[in-house]
Amino acid sequence: MEKLVINGPSRLQGDVTISGAKNAAVAIIPATLLIDGVCTLENVPNISDVKISCSILEKLGAKVTWISEHSIKIDSRHIKSTSAPLDMTSKFRASYYLIGSLLSRCHKAEVGLPGGCKLGARPIDQHIKGFEALGASVNTTQGKIVASASHLIGTSIYMDTVSVGATINVMLASVLADGTTTIDNAAKEPHVVDVANFLNAMGADIHGAGTDMIKINGVSKLHGNATYSIVPDQIEAGTFMLAAVASKGDVVIHNCIPEHLDCLTAKILEMGGEVEESGDSIHVWCNSRPNKTNIKTSPYPGFPTDLQPQAGVVLAIADGTSIINESIWESRFQYTAELNKMGANITAQGKSAVFEGVDFLSGAPVYASDLRAGAALIIAGIIANGETDLYNLDHIDRGYECIEEKFRKLGANITRVNEE
Ligand code: EPZ
């Protein structure tokens, strides 16, 4: 079993370069199924969710070639199957984008129920509502979602809840539909905009991505023969910003879009950290113990739920009592039990948690319950006194590229060990 051995405390200092966004890449890769041609993706993060997305595409008949460490060429001209294997789709959440893409391109999709982080109930009713409104019939049977349509017709869809996945999936399903589709109460996350930009670069006609209302004028085909660079990962950048504050460090984060992190910057200033933006870099430093701060997660441009655990580490050692209210996921406080093993004083109940700041954390064996919990526990290990052994690295490898190398370069004492 692999584990990360982290010996702290370390003060993080130096430069780090952010990879392409996981949550954009895992949508754009299946979106290439819409293209009757070849396209090249750049700034692709080298993470396990991307590798499995590429393997599924190959099973469906696409040709995927890594042309450099972060670039892939995808040829989707000869799709031979509309059925994605259950053992592969169950490995990650974003496999649900295969439904919108296959439905759009082939009018048929059979996709095993998606897996992914266990964050409580993760319904896909809004995805299904959107597909059905476009004219598809959708059934869930024997662990699979089976969707088909003789043809898809543009329509108006109101999302009952703001959903990243449903917004992107309906966008994928409607790109080649007859007529115009509108998505009202759409998600506005940077990766939603990135998927729309990718599709437009390939010949789609999508307007309003990044606002509450997205309008998709159906086109007859997407042309390919283009290169698209995936947006930098907002959550990875935010993870390093919070690691800088937690370790009272001084870190310059390159290849990021500071505007995507405005709400985090505001919170870091409340915590007593300093932030300086310059082009595609953010310089974050903190010279003293962080201040207490309250946080409420909400859809973009609100505070991202995917940065909540990492912010929780800062509040665990802040001066005073802080409260986090989690408004997106039911079970995103599992990391707090692990932080308590390290000496934190956190009481989590339902969707809120009270953080009584302690003076320091102490190393302990801890387990990542999900991807962002894993990132949070790495930060906790870096600032804690003594050795932290972190297990369940599969979660972390799904979404962070070379995470221990990046932290090591900033001064952390962190090693991946294969334990007998
Ligand atoms: C995406 O998940 C991200 N995953 C998640 O990132 C992220 O936490 C989440 O958006 C919120 O920002 C990917 O992009 C692959 P949602 P998604 O649909 O699309 C409810 C990470 O750590 N809902 O925006 O699955 C749902 O229960 C991961 O990188 C419905 O009720 O999330 C939740 O409360 C974890 N019905 C809220 O909406 C639906 O049909 C937001 O979910 C869909 C969602």
Short mmCIF file of C-alpha atoms and ligand atoms in Angstrom, two decimals:
data_model
loop_
_atom_site.label_atom_id
_atom_site.label_comp_id
_atom_site.label_asym_id
_atom_site.label_seq_id
_atom_site.Cartn_x
_atom_site.Cartn_y
_atom_site.Cartn_z
CA MET A 1 0.00 0.00 0.00
CA GLU A 2 1.33 3.43 -0.91
CA LYS A 3 1.45 6.25 1.59
CA LEU A 4 2.86 9.75 1.81
CA VAL A 5 5.26 10.27 4.68
CA ILE A 6 5.35 13.94 5.63
CA ASN A 7 7.72 15.32 8.24
CA GLY A 8 6.78 18.73 9.50
CA PRO A 9 6.65 21.48 10.23
CA SER A 10 7.86 23.21 7.07
CA ARG A 11 7.36 26.76 5.91
CA LEU A 12 6.51 26.69 2.17
CA GLN A 13 8.52 29.06 0.05
CA GLY A 14 9.17 29.40 -3.69
CA ASP A 15 7.38 28.96 -7.01
CA VAL A 16 4.85 26.41 -8.20
CA THR A 17 3.24 25.94 -11.62
CA ILE A 18 -0.39 24.93 -11.85
CA SER A 19 -1.58 22.19 -14.23
CA GLY A 20 -4.63 22.21 -16.49
CA ALA A 21 -8.00 21.94 -14.75
CA LYS A 22 -9.14 18.42 -13.89
CA ASN A 23 -12.81 19.29 -14.00
CA ALA A 24 -12.46 20.92 -17.44
CA ALA A 25 -10.30 18.12 -18.85
CA VAL A 26 -12.67 15.35 -17.77
CA ALA A 27 -15.50 17.12 -19.62
CA ILE A 28 -13.55 18.20 -22.70
CA ILE A 29 -12.10 14.72 -23.35
CA PRO A 30 -15.55 13.10 -23.73
CA ALA A 31 -16.68 16.21 -25.63
CA THR A 32 -14.18 15.29 -28.36
CA LEU A 33 -16.60 12.45 -29.22
CA LEU A 34 -18.79 15.15 -30.81
CA ILE A 35 -16.14 15.91 -33.39
CA ASP A 36 -16.07 14.06 -36.66
CA GLY A 37 -12.37 14.80 -36.99
CA VAL A 38 -9.12 15.17 -35.09
CA CYS A 39 -8.35 17.73 -32.38
CA THR A 40 -5.40 18.45 -30.12
CA LEU A 41 -5.69 19.32 -26.44
CA GLU A 42 -2.91 21.14 -24.62
CA ASN A 43 -2.32 21.83 -20.93
CA VAL A 44 -3.89 18.44 -20.15
CA PRO A 45 -3.24 17.44 -16.51
CA ASN A 46 -1.45 14.11 -16.21
CA ILE A 47 -3.78 12.61 -13.58
CA SER A 48 -5.59 9.30 -13.26
CA ASP A 49 -9.08 10.69 -14.06
CA VAL A 50 -7.70 11.92 -17.40
CA LYS A 51 -5.99 8.61 -18.14
CA ILE A 52 -9.19 6.66 -17.50
CA SER A 53 -11.20 9.14 -19.63
CA CYS A 54 -8.77 8.51 -22.50
CA SER A 55 -8.98 4.72 -22.04
CA ILE A 56 -12.79 4.84 -22.22
CA LEU A 57 -12.61 6.88 -25.43
CA GLU A 58 -10.29 4.28 -26.92
CA LYS A 59 -12.77 1.52 -25.99
CA LEU A 60 -15.44 3.46 -27.90
CA GLY A 61 -13.23 3.57 -31.00
CA ALA A 62 -11.42 6.91 -30.71
CA LYS A 63 -7.66 7.07 -31.22
CA VAL A 64 -5.89 8.90 -28.41
CA THR A 65 -2.19 9.77 -28.76
CA TRP A 66 -0.10 11.54 -26.13
CA ILE A 67 2.09 13.84 -28.21
CA SER A 68 3.89 15.34 -25.22
CA GLU A 69 3.58 15.22 -21.43
CA HIS A 70 0.56 17.55 -21.45
CA SER A 71 -0.81 17.31 -25.01
CA ILE A 72 -3.05 14.72 -26.56
CA LYS A 73 -4.40 14.24 -30.04
CA ILE A 74 -7.85 12.65 -30.25
CA ASP A 75 -9.29 11.22 -33.45
CA SER A 76 -13.00 10.50 -32.97
CA ARG A 77 -13.84 9.85 -36.63
CA HIS A 78 -14.49 6.15 -36.20
CA ILE A 79 -16.65 5.59 -33.12
CA LYS A 80 -17.59 1.90 -33.05
CA SER A 81 -19.46 1.58 -29.76
CA THR A 82 -21.93 3.64 -27.73
CA SER A 83 -21.52 1.52 -24.63
CA ALA A 84 -18.99 2.56 -21.97
CA PRO A 85 -17.79 -0.25 -19.67
CA LEU A 86 -19.17 -0.18 -16.12
CA ASP A 87 -15.84 -1.10 -14.49
CA MET A 88 -14.29 2.04 -16.03
CA THR A 89 -17.15 4.53 -15.59
CA SER A 90 -17.51 3.60 -11.92
CA LYS A 91 -13.96 4.84 -11.26
CA PHE A 92 -14.85 8.54 -11.56
CA ARG A 93 -17.74 10.95 -11.56
CA ALA A 94 -17.25 12.71 -14.87
CA SER A 95 -18.03 9.53 -16.82
CA TYR A 96 -21.56 10.96 -16.94
CA TYR A 97 -20.35 13.33 -19.71
CA LEU A 98 -20.20 10.30 -22.00
CA ILE A 99 -24.01 10.26 -21.97
CA GLY A 100 -24.41 13.82 -23.32
CA SER A 101 -21.62 13.33 -25.86
CA LEU A 102 -22.72 9.92 -27.19
CA LEU A 103 -26.37 10.96 -27.27
CA SER A 104 -25.43 14.01 -29.29
CA ARG A 105 -23.12 12.26 -31.75
CA CYS A 106 -24.72 8.78 -32.04
CA HIS A 107 -28.23 9.35 -30.57
CA LYS A 108 -27.56 6.43 -28.24
CA ALA A 109 -25.60 5.96 -25.01
CA GLU A 110 -25.17 3.14 -22.52
CA VAL A 111 -23.00 4.26 -19.64
CA GLY A 112 -22.36 2.58 -16.27
CA LEU A 113 -23.44 4.66 -13.27
CA PRO A 114 -20.70 7.17 -12.41
CA GLY A 115 -18.41 6.75 -9.38
CA GLY A 116 -16.24 9.49 -7.85
CA CYS A 117 -15.74 11.01 -4.42
CA LYS A 118 -18.22 9.91 -1.75
CA LEU A 119 -19.57 13.28 -0.69
CA GLY A 120 -23.15 12.20 0.14
CA ALA A 121 -26.04 11.89 -2.32
CA ARG A 122 -24.98 12.79 -5.85
CA PRO A 123 -28.19 12.66 -7.90
CA ILE A 124 -28.21 13.17 -11.68
CA ASP A 125 -31.90 14.02 -12.03
CA GLN A 126 -31.12 17.40 -13.63
CA HIS A 127 -28.95 15.74 -16.30
CA ILE A 128 -31.81 13.34 -17.09
CA LYS A 129 -34.39 16.14 -17.05
CA GLY A 130 -32.29 17.99 -19.64
CA PHE A 131 -31.81 14.96 -21.91
CA GLU A 132 -35.54 14.18 -21.78
CA ALA A 133 -36.47 17.77 -22.55
CA LEU A 134 -34.31 17.50 -25.69
CA GLY A 135 -36.35 14.45 -26.75
CA ALA A 136 -34.31 11.53 -25.39
CA SER A 137 -35.68 8.62 -23.44
CA VAL A 138 -33.53 7.74 -20.45
CA ASN A 139 -33.67 4.63 -18.27
CA THR A 140 -31.52 3.42 -15.42
CA THR A 141 -31.22 -0.33 -15.45
CA GLN A 142 -28.73 -2.89 -14.07
CA GLY A 143 -26.30 -0.21 -12.94
CA LYS A 144 -26.36 1.50 -16.34
CA ILE A 145 -27.92 4.62 -17.77
CA VAL A 146 -29.39 3.92 -21.17
CA ALA A 147 -30.37 6.93 -23.28
CA SER A 148 -31.59 7.16 -26.85
CA ALA A 149 -33.31 9.62 -29.15
CA SER A 150 -34.40 9.48 -32.78
CA HIS A 151 -33.34 13.08 -32.94
CA LEU A 152 -32.70 15.85 -30.44
CA ILE A 153 -34.63 19.10 -30.64
CA GLY A 154 -33.56 22.34 -28.96
CA THR A 155 -35.74 23.55 -26.11
CA SER A 156 -35.74 25.69 -22.93
CA ILE A 157 -34.47 23.96 -19.81
CA TYR A 158 -34.60 25.39 -16.30
CA MET A 159 -32.20 23.74 -13.85
CA ASP A 160 -33.86 23.24 -10.45
CA THR A 161 -30.46 23.36 -8.84
CA VAL A 162 -27.23 24.96 -10.01
CA SER A 163 -25.27 21.96 -11.27
CA VAL A 164 -21.89 21.99 -12.99
CA GLY A 165 -22.36 18.47 -14.36
CA ALA A 166 -25.93 18.94 -15.60
CA THR A 167 -25.11 22.29 -17.24
CA ILE A 168 -22.16 20.79 -19.14
CA ASN A 169 -23.99 17.58 -20.01
CA VAL A 170 -27.00 19.42 -21.46
CA MET A 171 -24.62 21.68 -23.38
CA LEU A 172 -22.95 18.56 -24.85
CA ALA A 173 -26.29 16.95 -25.71
CA SER A 174 -27.68 20.06 -27.42
CA VAL A 175 -24.69 21.21 -29.52
CA LEU A 176 -25.79 19.19 -32.56
CA ALA A 177 -29.56 19.35 -31.84
CA ASP A 178 -32.06 20.94 -34.22
CA GLY A 179 -32.74 24.54 -33.22
CA THR A 180 -31.87 26.49 -30.08
CA THR A 181 -31.55 25.28 -26.49
CA THR A 182 -31.45 27.58 -23.49
CA ILE A 183 -30.22 26.52 -20.07
CA ASP A 184 -31.60 28.75 -17.33
CA ASN A 185 -30.07 28.76 -13.82
CA ALA A 186 -26.87 27.41 -15.37
CA ALA A 187 -23.65 26.83 -13.41
CA LYS A 188 -21.00 29.53 -14.02
CA GLU A 189 -17.79 27.76 -12.94
CA PRO A 190 -14.64 28.42 -15.02
CA HIS A 191 -14.72 24.82 -16.29
CA VAL A 192 -18.27 25.32 -17.63
CA VAL A 193 -16.96 28.31 -19.61
CA ASP A 194 -13.93 26.31 -20.73
CA VAL A 195 -16.07 23.51 -22.16
CA ALA A 196 -18.18 26.09 -24.06
CA ASN A 197 -15.01 27.75 -25.37
CA PHE A 198 -13.66 24.38 -26.51
CA LEU A 199 -16.90 23.49 -28.30
CA ASN A 200 -17.03 26.94 -29.96
CA ALA A 201 -13.41 26.51 -31.10
CA MET A 202 -14.57 23.31 -32.83
CA GLY A 203 -17.51 25.03 -34.57
CA ALA A 204 -20.32 25.08 -31.97
CA ASP A 205 -22.52 28.16 -31.47
CA ILE A 206 -22.80 28.68 -27.70
CA HIS A 207 -23.41 32.03 -26.01
CA GLY A 208 -23.62 33.16 -22.40
CA ALA A 209 -21.42 30.53 -20.71
CA GLY A 210 -20.37 32.06 -17.39
CA THR A 211 -23.81 33.65 -16.88
CA ASP A 212 -27.09 32.21 -15.54
CA MET A 213 -28.44 31.67 -19.05
CA ILE A 214 -26.61 29.70 -21.74
CA LYS A 215 -27.94 29.67 -25.30
CA ILE A 216 -26.89 26.89 -27.67
CA ASN A 217 -27.75 27.21 -31.35
CA GLY A 218 -27.50 23.69 -32.75
CA VAL A 219 -25.01 23.20 -35.62
CA SER A 220 -24.87 20.31 -38.10
CA LYS A 221 -21.33 19.21 -37.20
CA LEU A 222 -18.17 20.08 -35.28
CA HIS A 223 -15.11 20.27 -37.48
CA GLY A 224 -12.07 19.39 -35.37
CA ASN A 225 -8.68 20.22 -36.91
CA ALA A 226 -8.05 22.65 -34.08
CA THR A 227 -5.90 22.91 -30.98
CA TYR A 228 -7.34 23.91 -27.62
CA SER A 229 -5.51 24.65 -24.38
CA ILE A 230 -7.31 23.65 -21.18
CA VAL A 231 -7.84 26.38 -18.56
CA PRO A 232 -5.53 26.31 -15.49
CA ASP A 233 -6.89 24.48 -12.46
CA GLN A 234 -8.60 26.97 -10.15
CA ILE A 235 -8.78 24.42 -7.32
CA GLU A 236 -5.14 23.35 -7.55
CA ALA A 237 -4.11 27.03 -7.47
CA GLY A 238 -6.37 27.62 -4.46
CA THR A 239 -4.88 24.58 -2.71
CA PHE A 240 -1.38 26.09 -2.94
CA MET A 241 -2.68 29.53 -1.87
CA LEU A 242 -4.15 27.99 1.28
CA ALA A 243 -1.03 25.88 1.86
CA ALA A 244 1.02 29.11 1.78
CA VAL A 245 -1.21 30.69 4.44
CA ALA A 246 -1.38 27.57 6.64
CA SER A 247 2.44 27.21 6.66
CA LYS A 248 3.01 30.98 7.18
CA GLY A 249 4.89 30.71 3.92
CA ASP A 250 5.60 32.76 0.82
CA VAL A 251 4.61 31.17 -2.48
CA VAL A 252 4.26 32.42 -6.06
CA ILE A 253 1.69 30.43 -8.01
CA HIS A 254 2.16 30.49 -11.80
CA ASN A 255 -0.16 29.55 -14.68
CA CYS A 256 -3.39 30.48 -12.92
CA ILE A 257 -6.23 32.95 -13.55
CA PRO A 258 -6.36 35.23 -10.48
CA GLU A 259 -9.92 36.35 -11.27
CA HIS A 260 -11.14 32.74 -10.80
CA LEU A 261 -9.85 32.93 -7.23
CA ASP A 262 -11.30 36.30 -6.18
CA CYS A 263 -13.45 34.88 -3.39
CA LEU A 264 -10.52 32.89 -1.99
CA THR A 265 -8.31 35.97 -2.14
CA ALA A 266 -10.95 37.87 -0.13
CA LYS A 267 -10.99 35.11 2.50
CA ILE A 268 -7.19 34.94 2.67
CA LEU A 269 -7.08 38.68 3.34
CA GLU A 270 -9.61 38.14 6.19
CA MET A 271 -7.33 35.37 7.50
CA GLY A 272 -4.48 37.89 7.65
CA GLY A 273 -2.61 36.65 4.58
CA GLU A 274 -1.34 38.87 1.79
CA VAL A 275 -2.11 38.41 -1.90
CA GLU A 276 -0.54 40.13 -4.90
CA GLU A 277 -1.73 39.35 -8.42
CA SER A 278 0.36 39.85 -11.52
CA GLY A 279 -0.74 38.56 -14.94
CA ASP A 280 -1.17 34.82 -14.64
CA SER A 281 0.55 34.58 -11.23
CA ILE A 282 -0.56 35.02 -7.64
CA HIS A 283 1.89 35.72 -4.83
CA VAL A 284 0.56 34.66 -1.42
CA TRP A 285 2.29 35.06 1.91
CA CYS A 286 1.40 35.16 5.58
CA ASN A 287 3.64 36.34 8.41
CA SER A 288 1.57 35.51 11.46
CA ARG A 289 -0.93 33.05 12.86
CA PRO A 290 -4.06 33.18 10.63
CA ASN A 291 -7.17 34.96 11.93
CA LYS A 292 -10.48 33.18 12.50
CA THR A 293 -12.87 33.47 9.54
CA ASN A 294 -16.31 32.13 8.67
CA ILE A 295 -16.84 30.46 5.31
CA LYS A 296 -19.95 29.41 3.41
CA THR A 297 -19.51 27.40 0.24
CA SER A 298 -21.68 28.14 -2.78
CA PRO A 299 -21.61 27.82 -6.58
CA TYR A 300 -19.19 30.08 -8.52
CA PRO A 301 -18.45 32.92 -7.96
CA GLY A 302 -19.00 31.86 -4.33
CA PHE A 303 -16.46 30.03 -2.19
CA PRO A 304 -15.81 26.65 -3.90
CA THR A 305 -16.74 23.53 -1.99
CA ASP A 306 -13.62 21.96 -3.54
CA LEU A 307 -11.44 24.33 -1.44
CA GLN A 308 -13.41 23.92 1.77
CA PRO A 309 -11.25 21.14 3.33
CA GLN A 310 -7.99 22.96 2.50
CA ALA A 311 -9.40 26.17 4.08
CA GLY A 312 -10.45 24.02 7.07
CA VAL A 313 -6.78 23.29 7.80
CA VAL A 314 -6.05 27.03 8.06
CA LEU A 315 -9.01 27.53 10.39
CA ALA A 316 -7.93 24.53 12.50
CA ILE A 317 -4.83 26.50 13.56
CA ALA A 318 -6.32 30.02 13.36
CA ASP A 319 -6.54 32.37 16.31
CA GLY A 320 -10.13 31.98 17.56
CA THR A 321 -13.29 30.14 16.55
CA SER A 322 -14.44 29.84 12.95
CA ILE A 323 -17.48 28.26 11.33
CA ILE A 324 -17.74 26.63 7.93
CA ASN A 325 -21.15 26.07 6.35
CA GLU A 326 -21.06 23.62 3.47
CA SER A 327 -23.98 24.19 1.15
CA ILE A 328 -23.18 21.81 -1.73
CA TRP A 329 -22.29 18.35 -0.35
CA GLU A 330 -23.73 16.45 2.65
CA SER A 331 -20.52 14.66 3.64
CA ARG A 332 -17.65 16.99 3.05
CA PHE A 333 -16.45 17.16 6.64
CA GLN A 334 -14.99 13.64 6.82
CA TYR A 335 -11.50 15.18 6.88
CA THR A 336 -12.27 16.91 10.20
CA ALA A 337 -12.11 13.57 12.09
CA GLU A 338 -8.61 13.05 10.64
CA LEU A 339 -7.55 16.59 11.59
CA ASN A 340 -8.82 15.92 15.13
CA LYS A 341 -6.46 12.91 15.27
CA MET A 342 -3.70 15.47 14.61
CA GLY A 343 -4.80 17.61 17.57
CA ALA A 344 -7.38 19.88 15.93
CA ASN A 345 -10.57 20.78 17.80
CA ILE A 346 -13.33 20.64 15.23
CA THR A 347 -16.97 19.74 15.80
CA ALA A 348 -18.74 18.84 12.60
CA GLN A 349 -22.47 18.24 12.50
CA GLY A 350 -24.42 17.90 9.29
CA LYS A 351 -23.42 20.62 6.89
CA SER A 352 -21.58 22.85 9.35
CA ALA A 353 -18.46 22.63 11.44
CA VAL A 354 -17.04 24.70 14.29
CA PHE A 355 -13.26 25.11 14.30
CA GLU A 356 -11.74 26.04 17.70
CA GLY A 357 -8.28 27.11 16.57
CA VAL A 358 -5.40 25.23 18.26
CA ASP A 359 -1.78 26.39 18.55
CA PHE A 360 -0.34 23.52 16.51
CA LEU A 361 -1.10 20.15 14.89
CA SER A 362 0.85 16.96 15.55
CA GLY A 363 1.70 14.27 13.00
CA ALA A 364 -0.45 11.11 12.95
CA PRO A 365 -1.52 8.31 10.58
CA VAL A 366 -4.49 9.68 8.59
CA TYR A 367 -6.70 8.56 5.71
CA ALA A 368 -7.95 10.60 2.75
CA SER A 369 -11.70 10.05 2.37
CA ASP A 370 -11.81 11.89 -0.97
CA LEU A 371 -9.70 14.01 -3.30
CA ARG A 372 -9.86 17.40 -1.56
CA ALA A 373 -9.73 15.80 1.90
CA GLY A 374 -6.45 14.28 0.72
CA ALA A 375 -5.09 17.68 -0.33
CA ALA A 376 -6.12 19.14 3.01
CA LEU A 377 -4.34 16.37 4.94
CA ILE A 378 -1.14 16.94 2.95
CA ILE A 379 -1.23 20.59 4.04
CA ALA A 380 -1.95 19.49 7.62
CA GLY A 381 1.03 17.11 7.51
CA ILE A 382 3.31 19.87 6.24
CA ILE A 383 2.44 22.22 9.10
CA ALA A 384 2.22 19.57 11.85
CA ASN A 385 5.00 18.73 14.27
CA GLY A 386 6.47 15.29 13.55
CA GLU A 387 5.54 12.55 11.09
CA THR A 388 2.22 12.21 9.29
CA ASP A 389 1.53 9.07 7.27
CA LEU A 390 -1.23 9.70 4.73
CA TYR A 391 -3.07 6.75 3.16
CA ASN A 392 -5.63 6.32 0.34
CA LEU A 393 -3.52 8.12 -2.23
CA ASP A 394 -5.71 6.93 -5.11
CA HIS A 395 -8.10 9.76 -4.30
CA ILE A 396 -5.34 12.35 -4.54
CA ASP A 397 -3.82 10.95 -7.73
CA ARG A 398 -7.22 11.29 -9.43
CA GLY A 399 -6.95 15.06 -9.40
CA TYR A 400 -3.49 16.41 -8.52
CA GLU A 401 -0.52 16.02 -10.85
CA CYS A 402 2.86 15.37 -9.15
CA ILE A 403 1.55 16.78 -5.90
CA GLU A 404 4.41 15.61 -3.70
CA GLU A 405 7.03 16.90 -6.17
CA LYS A 406 5.33 20.30 -6.24
CA PHE A 407 5.20 20.53 -2.44
CA ARG A 408 8.76 19.19 -2.11
CA LYS A 409 9.99 21.96 -4.41
CA LEU A 410 8.39 24.45 -2.01
CA GLY A 411 10.35 23.00 0.91
CA ALA A 412 8.05 20.29 2.26
CA ASN A 413 9.60 17.07 3.52
CA ILE A 414 7.29 14.63 1.78
CA THR A 415 7.98 11.20 0.25
CA ARG A 416 5.84 8.53 -1.37
CA VAL A 417 6.57 5.16 0.18
CA ASN A 418 5.37 1.72 -0.82
CA GLU A 419 4.53 0.04 2.47
CA GLU A 420 4.77 -3.77 2.54
C1 EPZ B 1 -18.69 19.02 -9.92
O1 EPZ B 1 -19.42 17.88 -9.48
C2 EPZ B 1 -17.25 18.72 -9.61
N1 EPZ B 1 -16.87 17.51 -10.31
C3 EPZ B 1 -17.05 18.57 -8.11
O2 EPZ B 1 -15.66 18.46 -7.89
C4 EPZ B 1 -17.55 19.83 -7.40
O3 EPZ B 1 -17.51 19.62 -6.01
C5 EPZ B 1 -19.00 20.13 -7.81
O4 EPZ B 1 -19.09 20.21 -9.26
C6 EPZ B 1 -19.49 21.46 -7.25
O5 EPZ B 1 -18.67 22.50 -7.67
C7 EPZ B 1 -16.60 17.56 -11.61
O6 EPZ B 1 -16.65 18.59 -12.25
C8 EPZ B 1 -16.21 16.28 -12.26
P1 EPZ B 1 -22.95 19.51 -9.22
P2 EPZ B 1 -20.93 17.69 -9.95
O7 EPZ B 1 -23.81 18.80 -10.20
O8 EPZ B 1 -21.06 18.22 -11.33
C9 EPZ B 1 -26.97 18.72 -6.68
C10 EPZ B 1 -13.71 17.63 -6.91
O9 EPZ B 1 -13.26 17.50 -5.75
N2 EPZ B 1 -27.45 18.05 -7.91
O10 EPZ B 1 -22.56 20.91 -9.49
O11 EPZ B 1 -21.27 16.26 -9.73
C11 EPZ B 1 -25.84 17.94 -6.02
O12 EPZ B 1 -26.33 16.94 -5.15
C12 EPZ B 1 -15.13 17.30 -7.24
O13 EPZ B 1 -13.01 17.97 -7.88
C13 EPZ B 1 -28.75 17.62 -7.98
O14 EPZ B 1 -29.54 17.75 -7.03
O15 EPZ B 1 -21.68 18.62 -8.94
C14 EPZ B 1 -25.08 19.05 -5.31
O16 EPZ B 1 -25.70 19.32 -4.08
C15 EPZ B 1 -15.89 16.70 -6.12
N3 EPZ B 1 -29.18 17.02 -9.15
C16 EPZ B 1 -25.26 20.27 -6.21
O17 EPZ B 1 -26.38 19.95 -7.05
C17 EPZ B 1 -28.36 16.84 -10.22
O18 EPZ B 1 -28.82 16.30 -11.24
C18 EPZ B 1 -24.07 20.59 -7.09
O19 EPZ B 1 -23.66 19.44 -7.81
C19 EPZ B 1 -27.04 17.30 -10.13
C20 EPZ B 1 -26.60 17.89 -8.96
#
